[in-house]
Amino acid sequence: MNGDGTTDAPADQRPRTVLYVADSETDASDGAAALEGVRSGPERSVHAITTVDRVRNWAPEADCVVFAETPTTAAGAALLEVVEACGSTPVILFTDASFAPTAARSTDGIDGYVRRDTDDAVSHLADEIEWVCRGVESAEDTEHAASPGPADRFLESVPELAACRDRDQVFELLVETAADSLACEYCWLSTVHFGEFTPRATAPGVPEDELESIPRDGALDEALRTGEALRIDDIATDDRLAAPLEGVTSLCSLPVGDIGILQVAAEEAAAFDERDCDPLVEWCRFAAAILERIDADASQSTAREQLRQERDRLQTERDRLATERDELAAERDRLAEERDRFRALFANIPEPAVRYEIDDGRPIVRDSNDTFSEVFGTDPESIVGEPVDEDTVPPGLEQRRTTLLESLRSGKRRQLVSRRETVDGVREFLLTLVPVDAGASDDEATSAGGERGDHNPEGLIVYSDVTEANRRERELAAVEARLETIAELVDEDVRTPLNVARGYLELANETGDAEHFAEVDDAQERLRELVDQLVAIARQDGVLVETEPIAIHDVARRAWVAVETGDARLVTQASDDRVLEADKARLQELFEHLLGAVVDEASDGESGDESGDETAGAGDETPSTTDETTVVTVGATDDGFYIARRDPETDAPDADSGIATDPVPGQLAAADGTGFELGTVERIADAHGWNVGVAENDGRIAFAFRGVDASDGE
């Protein structure tokens, strides 16, 4: 013996070759090094092994194989494969205490067993290796080897039980193995369910209809809580439990973890002893560990499935958000392109234009192009941010504001006609309203309130100057009116003298009476007058070519003195004068005809009271009149001039000026059918390209001429 208590191996004894098998390289290497470092016994050469194939290749040359994993764990699931690969080479199980010795001895191919959770476990392993290799076994081991008992049969079922992946499969195998190992006909497993022990698996000899659920209390509940087996040799004399089946005398109840109770019964008394119960307790503990593993695997599987579903949901949500992102990006790009196209169009429009946005239901000017500033002489900063209708609708035409606002809010392309002051005077414009998204359907664009302002928040208003086009239309209308007048004169007035002359010539030819020739001469004279009238009408175009600047107050005064006006008075205001381009003679003819008509009509309506002023007058000063004096006013408008009459009985004079404050009452209508015989007035107006309208109410009458061009020198 050495001084340290160890013994040296005999000189002729060869080193032992040991294979140390573990699941990981680290565990195998550390375990092999620890075993090789033990100095007791013969010298050892320990090799770290991690695969079954290497075991199969090395085992024939090895003296012993150590399996250093617990069979009930995932790492120890390869036990049977290792045993098979070792062949005749002995195998020692180096495992945790959870795998009992009886379970190890019942497993075919296991030649030794050592617990590795003790302080000197490696030294014990070295001794076990020597014991197995020398073939020394105790007498008890020899007896058990010659006559296998229940423990051996339980060990034989360990691999099958470890391979179970289903709870019901474990229950059935647990009952079947217990019944076979103990050669017992009555065996069943009851699990805890809502405070009761409910039968779950039974041996073939147990009549299922006789087993009932029993409350979880008493001795069985205590056994479940303590983990200790309950053995009753004679139920008839033991008051802890009632006989579960008819004819049963002895009973052994073993807890399976906290899951339930395995019960084995026999008809004879004292049928079970410690040799039967102890291996069965270990077997039940092993089954409980397998069930815990199954539950853990099920929980992990459920968690994995939940994680997988959550992952799929998140992936789906991610894909949906990515799709929405792409759609929003595409829509953003489309809107950016539309905005750039729209602004480029706005900048390049050759006509005056403003860009507006609908803000809280009201169109607001956001920008104007250079042409707008040039044509209207407007500073862009003065209109940006202002409502569209305040700048677009000129004074005196406020009734058009509603039409304009409704058109802008509707979001539809519209065209409106408007007159507006420009740097060149009043001009006529065709306003084109262009929403940004005019192509959207009405259903998409119409909001809950029935408007499309929210869908089309911006657009353009383009001003197209149609002054010249309208003037050409009026000139064409004047020509057509003259031609119509000529046709009427030819058809009505000329035809009658011709027929008269023809009739008298026929009479003269038949009778020879010279008096008939005198009638022919009268008809010819009438024809000459009509021809002269036709020539005058036809030559009106030529006369209109010779236009000149004329002040309307000047021509009004000349016409006033040329007609019979009685005690009526003409009122003009120097601040209200206008210089226009017209044919001087024709314009004076228009004023003479119209002034005479309004004065004559007023005189016809009077009672002949001669108490007023006997002399007619005209001038810029405010007349000193009585309430019985008829006043005729001539003044200018933004695009023409007017002639208005106020009757003394129905219209009181203004407190300051003595005339009506508003010279043009009511709304103007066409001049046809007024009873003033305005054919000459209309022809002269048409020849100049003017529009004439008349309004009358409460003894006041007004004639307004529009579309009148101001003189360039005004």
XYZ file of C-alpha atoms in Angstrom:
714
model
C 0.000 0.000 0.000
C 1.218 3.487 -0.821
C 1.561 6.231 1.736
C -1.509 8.017 0.351
C -3.701 4.952 0.866
C -3.788 3.836 -2.787
C -2.568 0.533 -4.146
C -0.408 0.035 -7.163
C -1.533 -2.279 -9.918
C 0.401 -5.456 -10.496
C 3.319 -5.026 -12.878
C 1.924 -7.540 -15.376
C -1.558 -5.888 -15.461
C -2.171 -3.902 -18.684
C -3.834 -0.417 -18.623
C -7.589 -0.526 -18.997
C -9.172 1.114 -22.043
C -12.377 2.945 -21.116
C -14.801 4.833 -23.432
C -16.488 7.776 -21.678
C -19.733 8.566 -23.585
C -21.516 11.941 -23.164
C -23.787 14.108 -25.310
C -21.448 17.097 -25.652
C -17.732 17.308 -26.354
C -17.153 19.366 -23.205
C -18.906 16.897 -20.887
C -17.157 13.937 -22.522
C -13.691 15.517 -22.331
C -14.085 16.760 -18.732
C -15.465 13.413 -17.549
C -12.717 11.404 -19.290
C -10.025 13.604 -17.759
C -11.514 13.271 -14.259
C -11.773 9.483 -14.538
C -8.277 9.123 -15.897
C -6.958 11.192 -12.983
C -8.226 8.715 -10.331
C -5.132 6.907 -8.961
C -6.832 3.882 -7.432
C -6.798 0.630 -9.357
C -4.902 -0.121 -12.532
C -3.794 2.544 -14.960
C -6.595 3.667 -17.275
C -6.705 5.149 -20.769
C -10.031 7.005 -21.006
C -11.340 8.232 -24.381
C -14.061 10.886 -24.784
C -16.841 9.717 -27.143
C -19.963 11.649 -28.297
C -21.423 9.570 -31.153
C -22.829 6.069 -31.428
C -20.759 5.358 -34.528
C -17.520 5.959 -32.665
C -18.742 3.708 -29.844
C -19.429 0.968 -32.376
C -15.926 1.360 -33.842
C -14.031 1.516 -30.527
C -16.043 -0.794 -28.247
C -14.462 -4.084 -29.426
C -11.056 -2.797 -28.281
C -12.281 -1.304 -25.008
C -12.524 -2.982 -21.601
C -15.531 -0.959 -20.499
C -17.955 1.770 -21.696
C -19.259 4.442 -19.341
C -22.619 6.059 -20.382
C -22.589 9.382 -18.513
C -26.138 10.637 -19.245
C -29.508 10.138 -17.545
C -31.791 7.930 -19.724
C -34.909 9.986 -18.905
C -33.416 13.151 -20.477
C -33.109 14.067 -24.114
C -29.318 13.666 -23.923
C -29.709 10.130 -22.518
C -32.256 8.960 -25.089
C -29.458 7.184 -27.022
C -28.820 4.641 -24.206
C -30.222 1.634 -26.038
C -28.322 2.506 -29.195
C -25.071 2.739 -27.211
C -25.782 -0.599 -25.485
C -26.392 -2.213 -28.844
C -23.209 -0.680 -30.302
C -21.101 -1.998 -27.367
C -21.937 -5.626 -28.090
C -20.232 -7.785 -25.450
C -18.276 -4.916 -23.930
C -19.716 -4.151 -20.476
C -21.604 -0.880 -19.991
C -21.719 1.106 -16.764
C -24.492 3.703 -16.295
C -23.112 6.866 -14.662
C -26.331 8.794 -13.998
C -28.362 11.057 -11.690
C -30.338 9.712 -8.750
C -33.583 10.248 -10.706
C -32.808 7.027 -12.549
C -32.917 4.415 -9.809
C -30.585 1.369 -9.569
C -33.511 -0.986 -10.005
C -34.374 0.709 -13.292
C -30.765 0.386 -14.379
C -30.554 -3.289 -13.480
C -33.776 -4.043 -15.358
C -32.349 -2.622 -18.573
C -30.673 -5.235 -20.783
C -26.994 -4.546 -21.418
C -26.401 -2.453 -18.283
C -23.655 -4.142 -16.238
C -23.008 -1.488 -13.601
C -24.602 1.566 -11.998
C -23.024 4.570 -10.234
C -24.706 7.785 -9.066
C -22.775 10.834 -10.167
C -24.318 13.369 -7.752
C -22.173 12.295 -4.761
C -18.904 13.818 -3.589
C -16.721 10.782 -4.507
C -18.762 9.692 -7.532
C -15.717 9.467 -9.873
C -13.801 7.252 -7.429
C -16.829 4.982 -7.093
C -17.003 4.866 -10.889
C -13.369 3.728 -11.039
C -14.107 0.977 -8.496
C -17.237 -0.073 -10.429
C -15.176 -0.326 -13.611
C -12.766 -2.688 -11.866
C -15.578 -4.682 -10.326
C -17.335 -5.151 -13.674
C -14.176 -5.861 -15.566
C -13.067 -8.583 -13.105
C -16.462 -10.212 -13.232
C -16.937 -10.025 -9.443
C -20.578 -9.869 -8.380
C -22.133 -10.133 -4.998
C -24.266 -13.076 -3.994
C -27.392 -10.925 -4.075
C -26.611 -9.867 -7.613
C -26.073 -13.505 -8.554
C -29.436 -14.472 -7.022
C -31.249 -11.735 -8.846
C -29.512 -12.595 -12.075
C -30.591 -16.262 -11.748
C -34.172 -15.406 -10.775
C -35.411 -12.092 -12.307
C -37.932 -10.246 -10.113
C -40.358 -7.308 -10.660
C -37.522 -4.788 -10.739
C -35.951 -6.599 -13.684
C -39.221 -6.556 -15.568
C -39.680 -2.844 -14.807
C -36.194 -2.115 -16.167
C -37.053 -3.904 -19.373
C -39.890 -1.395 -19.981
C -37.792 1.705 -19.324
C -36.803 2.334 -22.964
C -40.389 1.936 -24.149
C -41.655 4.240 -21.430
C -38.937 6.827 -22.183
C -39.968 6.802 -25.834
C -43.601 7.740 -25.052
C -44.788 11.104 -26.342
C -48.451 10.941 -25.230
C -49.985 10.995 -21.731
C -52.584 8.310 -22.435
C -49.852 6.097 -23.867
C -47.859 6.502 -20.626
C -50.975 5.685 -18.541
C -51.677 2.497 -20.471
C -48.028 1.355 -20.418
C -47.784 2.112 -16.684
C -50.821 -0.055 -15.890
C -49.833 -2.810 -18.315
C -46.238 -3.062 -17.000
C -47.340 -3.032 -13.333
C -49.923 -5.770 -13.963
C -47.427 -7.948 -15.878
C -44.512 -7.412 -13.451
C -46.600 -8.298 -10.395
C -48.648 -10.951 -12.205
C -51.740 -9.150 -10.907
C -55.150 -9.168 -12.583
C -56.495 -5.991 -10.949
C -54.572 -2.797 -11.834
C -55.771 0.699 -12.772
C -54.721 4.345 -12.786
C -56.905 7.184 -11.479
C -55.977 10.821 -12.164
C -56.997 13.951 -10.306
C -59.911 15.679 -12.018
C -61.919 18.498 -10.368
C -61.298 17.233 -6.834
C -61.863 13.547 -7.621
C -59.804 10.490 -8.540
C -61.172 9.510 -11.943
C -60.205 6.175 -13.613
C -58.128 6.781 -16.768
C -56.473 3.439 -17.624
C -57.297 -0.149 -16.534
C -55.856 -3.620 -16.933
C -57.947 -6.110 -18.959
C -59.119 -7.893 -15.799
C -60.737 -4.786 -14.286
C -64.441 -4.315 -15.135
C -64.684 -0.640 -16.080
C -68.363 -0.355 -15.192
C -67.562 -1.215 -11.542
C -64.967 1.536 -11.096
C -66.261 4.938 -10.069
C -64.715 8.315 -9.369
C -64.001 8.812 -5.674
C -63.361 12.086 -3.757
C -59.819 13.231 -3.323
C -59.538 12.884 0.431
C -58.454 10.449 3.142
C -55.578 8.020 2.765
C -55.311 8.303 -1.021
C -55.011 12.104 -0.860
C -52.319 11.779 1.832
C -50.375 9.306 -0.321
C -50.576 11.719 -3.271
C -49.322 14.624 -1.153
C -46.482 12.720 0.594
C -45.379 10.593 -2.340
C -45.373 7.469 -0.141
C -46.953 4.145 -1.129
C -50.084 2.950 0.689
C -50.188 -0.838 1.292
C -53.225 -2.559 2.812
C -52.966 -6.288 3.536
C -56.644 -6.780 4.432
C -59.218 -4.198 3.420
C -61.872 -5.835 5.545
C -59.953 -5.038 8.746
C -58.521 -1.654 7.596
C -60.860 1.332 7.772
C -58.685 3.670 5.734
C -60.193 2.609 2.381
C -63.257 0.811 1.137
C -62.915 -2.101 -1.257
C -62.753 -0.583 -4.791
C -63.874 -3.841 -6.437
C -65.856 -6.816 -5.281
C -63.667 -9.702 -4.104
C -60.553 -7.573 -3.520
C -58.740 -8.201 -0.223
C -55.299 -6.552 -0.414
C -54.363 -3.267 -2.144
C -51.231 -1.285 -3.015
C -51.701 2.386 -3.960
C -48.707 4.265 -5.411
C -48.635 8.017 -6.234
C -47.579 9.006 -9.782
C -46.128 12.432 -9.088
C -49.032 14.825 -8.468
C -51.002 13.401 -11.401
C -52.819 10.484 -9.829
C -52.702 7.097 -8.072
C -51.695 3.710 -9.528
C -53.587 0.972 -7.693
C -52.832 -2.760 -7.710
C -55.274 -5.164 -5.972
C -55.439 -8.883 -5.290
C -58.054 -11.251 -3.956
C -55.681 -12.835 -1.423
C -54.550 -11.066 1.717
C -51.025 -9.605 2.080
C -50.342 -10.160 -1.619
C -47.727 -7.356 -1.797
C -44.464 -6.856 0.121
C -41.589 -4.366 0.017
C -39.852 -6.304 -2.742
C -42.905 -5.639 -4.904
C -43.676 -2.100 -3.778
C -40.192 -0.544 -3.806
C -39.501 -1.184 -7.539
C -43.074 -0.116 -8.289
C -42.539 3.187 -6.446
C -39.422 3.852 -8.532
C -41.326 2.869 -11.655
C -44.093 5.353 -10.826
C -41.547 8.095 -10.169
C -39.930 7.391 -13.513
C -43.365 7.518 -15.182
C -44.074 10.838 -13.421
C -40.808 12.230 -14.810
C -41.807 11.103 -18.295
C -45.215 12.748 -17.864
C -43.572 15.970 -16.716
C -41.377 15.845 -19.785
C -44.430 15.287 -22.013
C -46.215 18.198 -20.335
C -43.148 20.371 -20.734
C -42.848 19.334 -24.378
C -46.551 20.033 -24.876
C -46.180 23.441 -23.243
C -43.162 24.163 -25.362
C -45.000 22.917 -28.441
C -47.968 25.119 -27.569
C -45.679 28.057 -26.951
C -43.883 27.347 -30.229
C -47.214 27.154 -32.049
C -48.336 30.394 -30.442
C -45.041 32.000 -31.375
C -45.371 30.637 -34.900
C -48.910 31.996 -35.183
C -47.783 35.320 -33.771
C -44.848 35.315 -36.170
C -47.203 34.586 -39.089
C -49.573 37.300 -37.901
C -46.747 39.790 -37.605
C -45.450 38.790 -41.030
C -48.929 39.241 -42.466
C -49.250 42.596 -40.729
C -45.784 43.554 -41.933
C -46.721 42.608 -45.499
C -49.977 44.548 -45.218
C -48.173 47.604 -43.886
C -45.549 47.242 -46.608
C -48.314 47.091 -49.220
C -50.007 50.145 -47.719
C -46.643 51.888 -47.589
C -46.033 51.122 -51.258
C -49.545 52.255 -52.165
C -49.114 55.467 -50.182
C -45.727 56.035 -51.789
C -47.244 55.483 -55.232
C -50.110 57.838 -54.391
C -47.628 60.379 -53.028
C -45.585 60.172 -56.228
C -48.741 60.462 -58.331
C -49.866 63.511 -56.403
C -46.386 65.027 -56.658
C -46.378 64.489 -60.420
C -49.898 65.906 -60.655
C -48.863 68.881 -58.525
C -45.752 69.529 -60.647
C -47.767 69.191 -63.858
C -50.443 71.447 -62.476
C -47.957 74.125 -61.378
C -46.073 73.922 -64.677
C -49.370 74.345 -66.498
C -50.248 77.266 -64.242
C -46.900 78.978 -64.832
C -47.114 78.556 -68.637
C -50.730 79.612 -69.167
C -50.620 82.592 -71.583
C -53.847 84.015 -70.167
C -54.448 85.570 -66.746
C -54.996 82.888 -64.098
C -55.189 82.456 -60.337
C -54.748 79.279 -58.277
C -57.225 78.777 -55.439
C -57.747 76.354 -52.562
C -60.953 75.487 -50.744
C -60.393 76.442 -47.107
C -63.269 75.762 -44.723
C -65.715 75.775 -47.620
C -64.488 79.083 -49.077
C -62.156 79.453 -52.102
C -58.994 81.383 -51.225
C -56.446 82.773 -53.721
C -53.052 81.083 -53.277
C -51.143 82.365 -56.318
C -51.480 84.301 -59.588
C -49.388 84.190 -62.738
C -47.475 87.084 -64.297
C -50.059 87.605 -67.030
C -52.707 88.251 -64.368
C -50.612 91.041 -62.887
C -49.883 92.529 -66.316
C -53.494 92.519 -67.503
C -55.178 93.706 -64.319
C -52.352 95.755 -62.843
C -52.636 93.813 -59.584
C -49.879 93.171 -57.067
C -49.936 89.378 -56.342
C -49.336 89.974 -52.645
C -52.502 92.045 -52.421
C -54.791 89.172 -53.468
C -52.974 86.082 -52.133
C -54.825 84.837 -49.070
C -57.985 86.761 -49.968
C -61.321 85.140 -50.917
C -61.641 84.564 -54.659
C -65.055 86.202 -54.962
C -63.950 89.530 -53.456
C -61.422 90.167 -56.226
C -63.116 88.348 -59.099
C -66.616 89.841 -58.842
C -66.616 93.571 -59.766
C -68.725 96.122 -57.864
C -72.344 96.283 -58.960
C -72.483 92.597 -59.922
C -72.669 91.065 -56.460
C -75.475 88.754 -57.601
C -72.867 86.795 -59.513
C -70.895 85.999 -56.348
C -73.271 83.185 -55.364
C -73.014 81.612 -58.813
C -69.216 81.762 -58.704
C -68.934 80.266 -55.194
C -71.360 77.441 -55.969
C -69.403 76.612 -59.120
C -66.066 76.539 -57.256
C -67.416 74.345 -54.443
C -69.052 71.904 -56.852
C -65.614 70.806 -58.073
C -66.814 70.682 -61.678
C -65.393 72.412 -64.726
C -67.553 75.476 -65.428
C -67.432 78.628 -67.536
C -68.824 82.003 -66.483
C -68.915 85.412 -68.176
C -67.710 88.472 -66.277
C -66.653 92.080 -66.917
C -63.575 93.357 -65.132
C -61.503 96.518 -64.970
C -58.101 96.078 -66.645
C -55.193 98.412 -67.369
C -56.862 98.952 -70.783
C -60.309 99.654 -69.357
C -63.302 97.405 -68.779
C -63.048 94.148 -70.711
C -65.260 91.109 -71.007
C -63.810 87.761 -69.860
C -64.850 84.138 -70.024
C -63.910 82.586 -66.646
C -62.998 78.886 -66.876
C -62.976 77.029 -63.541
C -60.530 74.088 -63.651
C -60.507 71.815 -60.537
C -57.309 69.823 -59.993
C -59.054 66.419 -60.008
C -61.912 67.023 -62.394
C -61.816 63.387 -63.533
C -63.067 61.888 -60.238
C -66.510 60.356 -60.280
C -69.389 62.194 -58.652
C -69.907 59.356 -56.138
C -66.258 59.507 -55.058
C -66.118 63.277 -54.965
C -69.421 64.099 -53.322
C -69.096 64.485 -49.571
C -71.723 63.841 -46.918
C -72.896 67.416 -47.218
C -73.448 67.132 -50.955
C -70.399 69.209 -51.925
C -67.133 68.285 -53.555
C -64.966 70.963 -51.974
C -63.156 68.474 -49.716
C -62.373 66.176 -52.629
C -61.116 68.945 -54.943
C -59.353 71.344 -52.586
C -57.665 73.392 -55.287
C -57.956 74.507 -58.887
C -57.450 77.281 -61.431
C -59.523 80.213 -62.650
C -58.442 81.183 -66.178
C -59.522 84.555 -67.640
C -60.028 84.492 -71.431
C -60.560 87.950 -72.980
C -63.659 87.735 -75.203
C -64.188 91.476 -75.662
C -63.301 91.506 -79.368
C -65.195 88.286 -80.035
C -68.309 89.680 -78.380
C -67.931 92.930 -80.297
C -67.733 91.046 -83.582
C -70.834 89.146 -82.595
C -72.656 92.393 -81.858
C -71.498 93.926 -85.167
C -72.667 90.836 -86.992
C -75.991 91.095 -85.174
C -76.228 94.750 -86.262
C -75.612 93.799 -89.894
C -78.190 91.073 -89.676
C -80.662 93.529 -88.105
C -80.107 96.017 -90.959
C -80.576 93.344 -93.553
C -83.755 92.283 -91.801
C -84.955 95.915 -91.801
C -84.183 96.257 -95.520
C -86.019 93.028 -96.243
C -89.040 94.256 -94.257
C -89.071 97.619 -96.064
C -88.751 95.952 -99.435
C -91.430 93.434 -98.615
C -93.909 95.815 -96.965
C -93.293 99.442 -98.031
C -91.695 99.090 -101.482
C -94.074 96.453 -102.783
C -97.185 98.626 -102.136
C -96.104 101.670 -104.289
C -95.026 99.304 -107.043
C -98.419 97.637 -107.023
C -100.150 101.050 -107.012
C -98.059 102.278 -109.963
C -98.701 99.087 -111.890
C -102.474 99.352 -111.285
C -102.728 102.976 -112.419
C -100.609 102.285 -115.512
C -102.998 99.508 -116.440
C -105.966 101.874 -115.936
C -104.294 104.596 -117.974
C -103.617 102.121 -120.758
C -107.211 100.952 -120.729
C -108.963 104.338 -120.335
C -106.424 106.837 -121.654
C -107.249 109.115 -118.696
C -104.228 111.333 -117.850
C -105.239 111.606 -114.209
C -103.983 108.076 -113.615
C -100.441 109.144 -114.559
C -100.466 111.620 -111.661
C -101.072 108.731 -109.264
C -98.172 106.868 -110.894
C -95.940 109.895 -110.281
C -96.956 109.951 -106.590
C -96.111 106.225 -106.272
C -92.742 106.773 -107.918
C -91.972 109.617 -105.508
C -92.777 107.354 -102.598
C -90.488 104.705 -104.096
C -87.630 107.220 -104.366
C -88.036 108.092 -100.675
C -88.005 104.429 -99.687
C -84.941 103.780 -101.848
C -83.126 106.661 -100.159
C -84.054 105.197 -96.787
C -82.778 101.773 -97.819
C -79.519 103.298 -99.047
C -79.086 105.115 -95.712
C -79.644 101.914 -93.787
C -77.304 99.923 -96.014
C -74.571 102.566 -95.697
C -74.582 102.635 -91.894
C -71.537 100.348 -91.809
C -69.594 102.777 -93.906
C -70.585 105.631 -91.657
C -69.475 103.767 -88.532
C -65.989 103.423 -89.880
C -65.489 107.130 -89.255
C -65.515 107.154 -85.424
C -63.988 109.765 -83.146
C -63.683 110.479 -79.415
C -66.934 111.979 -78.117
C -67.890 113.060 -74.581
C -71.351 111.780 -73.741
C -72.261 114.946 -71.782
C -71.377 117.119 -74.762
C -73.453 115.119 -77.237
C -76.302 114.917 -74.694
C -76.450 118.738 -74.401
C -76.410 119.167 -78.202
C -79.262 116.684 -78.560
C -81.211 118.298 -75.685
C -81.353 121.689 -77.395
C -82.321 120.059 -80.695
C -85.539 118.453 -79.409
C -88.700 119.832 -77.807
C -88.288 119.242 -74.035
C -90.839 121.602 -72.473
C -90.154 122.348 -68.798
C -88.106 119.150 -68.301
C -84.516 119.576 -67.136
C -81.311 117.746 -68.156
C -78.814 116.922 -65.402
C -75.187 115.902 -66.041
C -72.272 115.612 -63.611
C -68.754 116.598 -64.644
C -67.343 113.821 -62.452
C -69.572 111.322 -64.240
C -68.537 112.075 -67.846
C -67.133 109.501 -70.291
C -65.292 109.817 -73.602
C -66.088 107.049 -76.060
C -65.405 106.099 -79.693
C -68.534 106.578 -81.842
C -69.975 108.158 -84.953
C -70.770 111.692 -83.817
C -73.827 112.279 -86.004
C -75.338 108.859 -85.348
C -74.723 109.162 -81.580
C -76.449 112.594 -81.529
C -79.320 111.056 -83.506
C -79.568 108.333 -80.831
C -79.679 110.910 -78.014
C -82.200 113.126 -79.875
C -84.522 110.205 -80.485
C -84.272 108.829 -76.948
C -84.443 112.202 -75.104
C -87.425 113.239 -77.150
C -89.137 109.920 -76.488
C -88.737 110.054 -72.704
C -89.775 113.696 -72.469
C -92.828 113.194 -74.734
C -93.900 110.155 -72.729
C -93.630 112.191 -69.496
C -95.606 115.082 -71.005
C -98.395 112.750 -72.127
C -98.775 111.582 -68.525
C -99.079 115.089 -66.995
C -102.390 116.919 -66.412
C -101.344 120.093 -68.197
C -100.333 121.988 -65.032
C -98.362 125.024 -66.253
C -97.333 126.387 -62.905
C -93.746 125.084 -63.372
C -90.827 126.640 -65.154
C -91.670 127.452 -68.811
C -88.119 127.117 -70.118
C -86.147 123.849 -70.549
C -82.521 123.892 -69.537
C -79.395 121.765 -69.324
C -76.169 121.992 -67.370
C -73.774 120.509 -64.851
C -75.189 122.441 -61.919
C -77.819 120.980 -59.648
C -81.137 122.327 -60.938
C -83.391 124.447 -58.785
C -86.609 122.585 -59.447
C -89.936 122.067 -57.870
C -91.335 118.655 -57.171
C -93.385 118.985 -60.426
C -90.302 119.201 -62.698
C -89.339 116.138 -64.786
C -85.600 115.466 -64.527
C -83.597 113.564 -67.153
C -80.149 112.366 -66.061
C -77.242 111.307 -68.343
C -74.247 109.544 -66.803
C -71.508 106.942 -67.281
C -71.229 103.323 -66.053
C -68.206 101.056 -65.829
C -68.796 99.775 -69.380
C -71.115 102.324 -71.020
C -73.635 105.092 -70.284
C -77.272 105.583 -69.327
C -80.235 107.962 -69.796
C -82.736 108.013 -66.905
C -85.983 109.949 -66.217
C -87.576 110.729 -62.841
C -91.227 111.740 -62.614
C -92.057 114.385 -59.970
C -95.138 112.621 -58.586
C -93.427 109.301 -57.759
C -89.761 109.997 -57.050
C -88.514 112.506 -54.470
C -85.221 114.240 -55.258
C -82.064 113.542 -53.325
C -81.606 115.869 -50.381
C -78.288 117.130 -51.701
C -78.454 116.975 -55.473
C -82.128 117.098 -56.283
C -81.978 113.894 -58.393
C -82.520 110.211 -57.659
C -79.581 108.591 -55.956
C -79.746 105.448 -58.110
C -80.220 106.532 -61.754
C -80.773 102.959 -63.068
C -83.701 101.345 -61.210
C -84.430 97.628 -61.104
C -82.919 95.059 -63.428
C -82.397 95.888 -67.111
C -84.379 94.005 -69.732
C -84.303 93.936 -73.519
C -85.584 97.141 -75.119
C -88.071 95.336 -77.402
C -91.762 95.939 -76.671
C -91.301 98.945 -74.399
C -93.611 101.183 -76.395
C -90.916 103.817 -77.029
C -90.452 102.937 -80.739
C -86.730 102.285 -80.230
C -86.042 100.772 -83.633
C -83.709 103.620 -84.630
C -81.981 103.571 -81.236
C -81.429 99.810 -81.419
C -80.087 100.011 -84.988
C -77.581 102.702 -84.024
C -76.552 100.707 -80.902
C -76.220 97.499 -82.910
C -74.124 99.294 -85.517
C -71.706 100.318 -82.755
C -71.746 96.854 -81.180
C -73.530 98.013 -78.020
C -76.169 96.287 -75.924
C -79.205 98.345 -74.955
C -81.563 97.544 -72.085
C -84.456 99.294 -70.358
C -85.878 99.180 -66.819
C -88.971 100.881 -65.416
C -90.662 100.974 -62.008
C -92.477 103.487 -59.790
C -92.455 106.296 -62.380
C -88.723 105.962 -63.086
C -87.302 104.694 -66.375
C -83.726 104.140 -67.477
C -81.985 103.132 -70.701
C -78.511 101.626 -70.325
C -75.928 101.009 -73.068
C -73.211 98.407 -72.358
C -70.191 97.045 -74.153
C -69.081 100.598 -75.012
C -65.367 101.061 -75.748
C -63.701 104.006 -74.092
C -61.541 106.300 -76.193
C -57.795 105.585 -76.065
C -57.217 109.112 -74.872
C -59.632 108.855 -71.923
